[in-house]
CSV table of C-alpha atoms in Angstrom, one decimal:
chain,number,residue,atom,x,y,z
A,1,MET,CA,46.6,-21.1,4.3
A,2,PRO,CA,47.3,-20.4,8.3
A,3,MET,CA,49.1,-17.5,9.2
A,4,LEU,CA,51.5,-17.4,12.1
A,5,ALA,CA,48.8,-15.6,14.3
A,6,ASP,CA,46.5,-18.5,13.5
A,7,ILE,CA,49.0,-21.0,14.9
A,8,ASP,CA,49.8,-18.9,18.0
A,9,ASP,CA,46.4,-17.9,18.9
A,10,PRO,CA,43.8,-20.2,17.0
A,11,ARG,CA,40.3,-19.1,16.0
A,12,PRO,CA,37.6,-19.7,18.3
A,13,SER,CA,34.7,-22.3,17.2
A,14,ARG,CA,32.0,-20.9,14.8
A,15,ALA,CA,29.6,-23.4,16.4
A,16,ARG,CA,28.4,-21.0,19.2
A,17,GLY,CA,27.6,-18.3,16.8
A,18,PHE,CA,25.7,-20.8,14.5
A,19,LEU,CA,23.7,-22.1,17.1
A,20,ILE,CA,22.6,-18.4,18.2
A,21,GLY,CA,21.7,-17.4,14.7
A,22,ALA,CA,19.8,-20.6,14.5
A,23,ALA,CA,17.8,-20.0,17.8
A,24,ILE,CA,16.7,-16.5,16.5
A,25,ALA,CA,16.4,-17.5,12.7
A,26,VAL,CA,14.0,-20.6,13.1
A,27,PRO,CA,11.4,-19.1,15.0
A,28,VAL,CA,11.5,-15.9,13.0
A,29,GLY,CA,11.1,-18.4,9.8
A,30,LEU,CA,8.3,-20.3,11.6
A,31,LEU,CA,6.6,-17.5,12.4
A,32,PHE,CA,7.0,-15.8,8.6
A,33,TRP,CA,5.8,-19.3,7.3
A,34,TRP,CA,2.7,-19.5,9.6
A,35,PHE,CA,1.8,-16.0,8.2
A,36,ALA,CA,2.3,-16.6,4.6
A,37,SER,CA,0.6,-20.0,4.7
A,38,SER,CA,-2.3,-19.1,6.8
A,39,TRP,CA,-3.3,-15.6,6.8
A,40,LEU,CA,-1.8,-14.4,3.4
A,41,PRO,CA,-3.8,-16.6,0.7
A,42,GLY,CA,-7.1,-15.7,2.9
A,43,LEU,CA,-6.3,-11.9,2.4
A,44,ILE,CA,-5.5,-12.3,-1.0
A,45,LEU,CA,-8.6,-14.5,-2.1
A,46,GLY,CA,-11.0,-12.3,-0.1
A,47,ASN,CA,-9.8,-9.4,-2.1
A,48,ALA,CA,-10.0,-10.8,-5.3
A,49,VAL,CA,-13.6,-11.7,-4.2
A,50,GLU,CA,-14.4,-8.2,-3.3
A,51,TYR,CA,-12.8,-7.1,-6.4
A,52,ASP,CA,-14.9,-9.8,-8.7
A,53,ALA,CA,-18.1,-8.5,-7.3
A,54,ARG,CA,-17.4,-5.1,-7.9
A,55,LEU,CA,-16.5,-5.7,-11.3
A,56,ARG,CA,-19.7,-7.4,-11.8
A,57,GLN,CA,-21.7,-5.0,-10.2
A,58,GLU,CA,-20.1,-2.4,-12.5
A,59,ASP,CA,-20.9,-4.7,-15.5
A,60,ALA,CA,-24.5,-4.8,-14.8
A,61,TYR,CA,-24.7,-1.0,-14.5
A,62,MET,CA,-22.9,-0.2,-17.6
A,63,GLN,CA,-25.5,-3.0,-19.4
A,64,ALA,CA,-28.2,-1.3,-17.9
A,65,VAL,CA,-27.3,2.0,-18.7
A,66,CYS,CA,-26.6,1.2,-22.4
A,67,ALA,CA,-29.9,-0.9,-22.5
A,68,ASN,CA,-31.9,2.5,-21.5
A,69,MET,CA,-28.9,4.6,-23.6
A,70,ASP,CA,-29.7,8.5,-23.9
A,71,LEU,CA,-27.7,8.6,-27.0
A,72,ALA,CA,-26.2,12.5,-26.3
A,73,ARG,CA,-25.2,11.3,-22.8
A,74,ASP,CA,-24.2,7.6,-23.3
A,75,GLN,CA,-22.5,7.3,-26.5
A,76,SER,CA,-19.0,7.1,-25.7
A,77,LEU,CA,-19.8,4.8,-23.1
A,78,CYS,CA,-21.9,2.5,-25.1
A,79,GLU,CA,-19.8,2.1,-28.0
A,80,CYS,CA,-17.2,0.3,-25.9
A,81,VAL,CA,-19.7,-1.6,-23.5
A,82,LEU,CA,-21.7,-3.1,-26.4
A,83,ALA,CA,-18.7,-4.1,-28.4
A,84,VAL,CA,-17.2,-6.5,-25.5
A,85,GLU,CA,-18.1,-9.2,-23.5
A,86,TYR,CA,-16.7,-7.9,-20.2
A,87,PRO,CA,-17.3,-4.2,-20.2
A,88,SER,CA,-16.0,-3.7,-16.6
A,89,LEU,CA,-12.6,-4.9,-17.6
A,90,ASP,CA,-12.5,-3.6,-21.3
A,91,CYS,CA,-14.3,0.0,-20.9
A,92,ARG,CA,-13.1,0.8,-17.5
A,93,LEU,CA,-11.4,4.4,-18.9
A,94,PRO,CA,-14.7,5.2,-20.7
A,95,PHE,CA,-16.8,4.2,-17.7
A,96,MET,CA,-14.5,6.3,-15.3
A,97,HIS,CA,-15.0,9.1,-17.4
A,98,TRP,CA,-18.7,8.8,-17.7
A,99,SER,CA,-18.7,8.4,-14.1
A,100,LEU,CA,-17.0,11.5,-13.5
A,101,VAL,CA,-19.4,13.4,-15.9
A,102,GLN,CA,-22.3,12.2,-13.9
A,103,MET,CA,-20.7,13.0,-10.8
A,104,VAL,CA,-19.9,16.9,-11.9
A,105,ASP,CA,-23.4,17.1,-12.6
A,106,GLN,CA,-24.5,15.8,-9.2
A,107,CYS,CA,-22.3,18.0,-7.1
A,108,SER,CA,-23.6,20.9,-9.1
A,109,ASP,CA,-25.9,21.1,-6.5
A,110,GLU,CA,-24.9,22.8,-3.7
A,111,ALA,CA,-26.8,21.0,-1.1
A,112,VAL,CA,-24.8,17.7,-2.4
A,113,PHE,CA,-21.8,19.7,-2.6
A,114,GLU,CA,-21.9,20.9,1.1
A,115,GLN,CA,-22.6,17.1,1.9
A,116,SER,CA,-19.5,15.5,0.3
A,117,LEU,CA,-17.5,18.2,0.4
A,118,SER,CA,-13.9,16.5,-0.5
A,119,PHE,CA,-15.6,14.1,-2.8
A,120,CYS,CA,-17.2,17.1,-4.8
A,121,SER,CA,-13.9,19.1,-4.4
A,122,CYS,CA,-11.9,16.4,-6.3
A,123,VAL,CA,-14.5,15.8,-8.8
A,124,ARG,CA,-14.5,19.4,-9.5
A,125,SER,CA,-10.9,19.8,-9.7
A,126,LEU,CA,-10.4,16.7,-12.2
A,127,ASP,CA,-13.1,18.3,-14.4
A,128,GLU,CA,-11.1,21.4,-14.6
A,129,GLN,CA,-8.1,19.8,-15.5
A,130,LEU,CA,-9.9,17.8,-18.2
A,131,GLY,CA,-11.2,21.0,-19.7
A,132,ALA,CA,-7.8,22.4,-20.0
A,133,VAL,CA,-6.3,19.6,-22.1
A,134,ALA,CA,-7.1,18.2,-25.3
A,135,PRO,CA,-9.6,15.2,-25.3
A,136,ASP,CA,-8.0,11.7,-26.3
A,137,THR,CA,-4.6,12.6,-25.1
A,138,LYS,CA,-2.2,10.7,-22.5
A,139,GLU,CA,-2.9,13.8,-20.4
A,140,ALA,CA,-6.5,13.2,-20.3
A,141,ARG,CA,-6.5,9.8,-19.6
A,142,GLN,CA,-4.0,10.1,-16.8
A,143,ILE,CA,-6.6,12.7,-15.3
A,144,VAL,CA,-9.5,10.3,-15.5
A,145,GLN,CA,-7.6,7.5,-14.0
A,146,THR,CA,-7.2,9.7,-10.7
A,147,TYR,CA,-10.9,9.7,-10.6
A,148,ALA,CA,-10.5,6.4,-8.8
A,149,GLY,CA,-8.7,8.2,-5.9
A,150,CYS,CA,-11.8,10.3,-5.4
A,151,THR,CA,-14.2,7.4,-5.2
A,152,GLU,CA,-11.9,6.0,-2.3
A,153,LEU,CA,-12.8,9.4,-0.2
A,154,ALA,CA,-15.1,8.7,3.2
A,155,ASP,CA,-17.8,11.1,2.0
A,156,ALA,CA,-17.9,9.5,-2.1
A,157,LEU,CA,-21.5,9.6,-3.7
A,158,PHE,CA,-22.5,6.6,-5.6
A,159,LEU,CA,-23.6,6.6,-9.2
A,160,PRO,CA,-27.5,7.3,-9.3
A,161,PRO,CA,-29.7,4.4,-10.0
A,162,VAL,CA,-30.2,3.8,-13.8
A,163,GLY,CA,-33.9,4.5,-13.5
A,164,GLU,CA,-32.9,8.1,-12.2
A,165,LEU,CA,-30.5,8.9,-15.1
């Protein structure tokens, strides 16, 4: 419904504003489309390939550990690994807990501790936190899951070869 002010002073055309907005939005949209269609799928697929390769390595490692199982050390891990088809997916938490225990043993050597100060400090801290909570609780699982953050540190240690276990 037109107002008296609109009759005396009509609104300016919106075509100029629309053209300015389109001149800005179209190049930005094309830039986003180029980014999303060319670079992003490669990034996603590359990360998926790396993740898949890491899981295959973990599968092979877990199966090798369980093939040469030391019952006292590897029982909790191998109960899961031997029961499933894809241990790196289905046995993630037991493997992380087992890895944490192995790294605590490895970091108990003072020379190794000095070489990997931040990683070993992280591992020792998680081990102390695990000792303070009851096993098989939600808190214990959350502590074990934070071990993945320790492995991303710059001075992180790798699990020993299966022959050295």
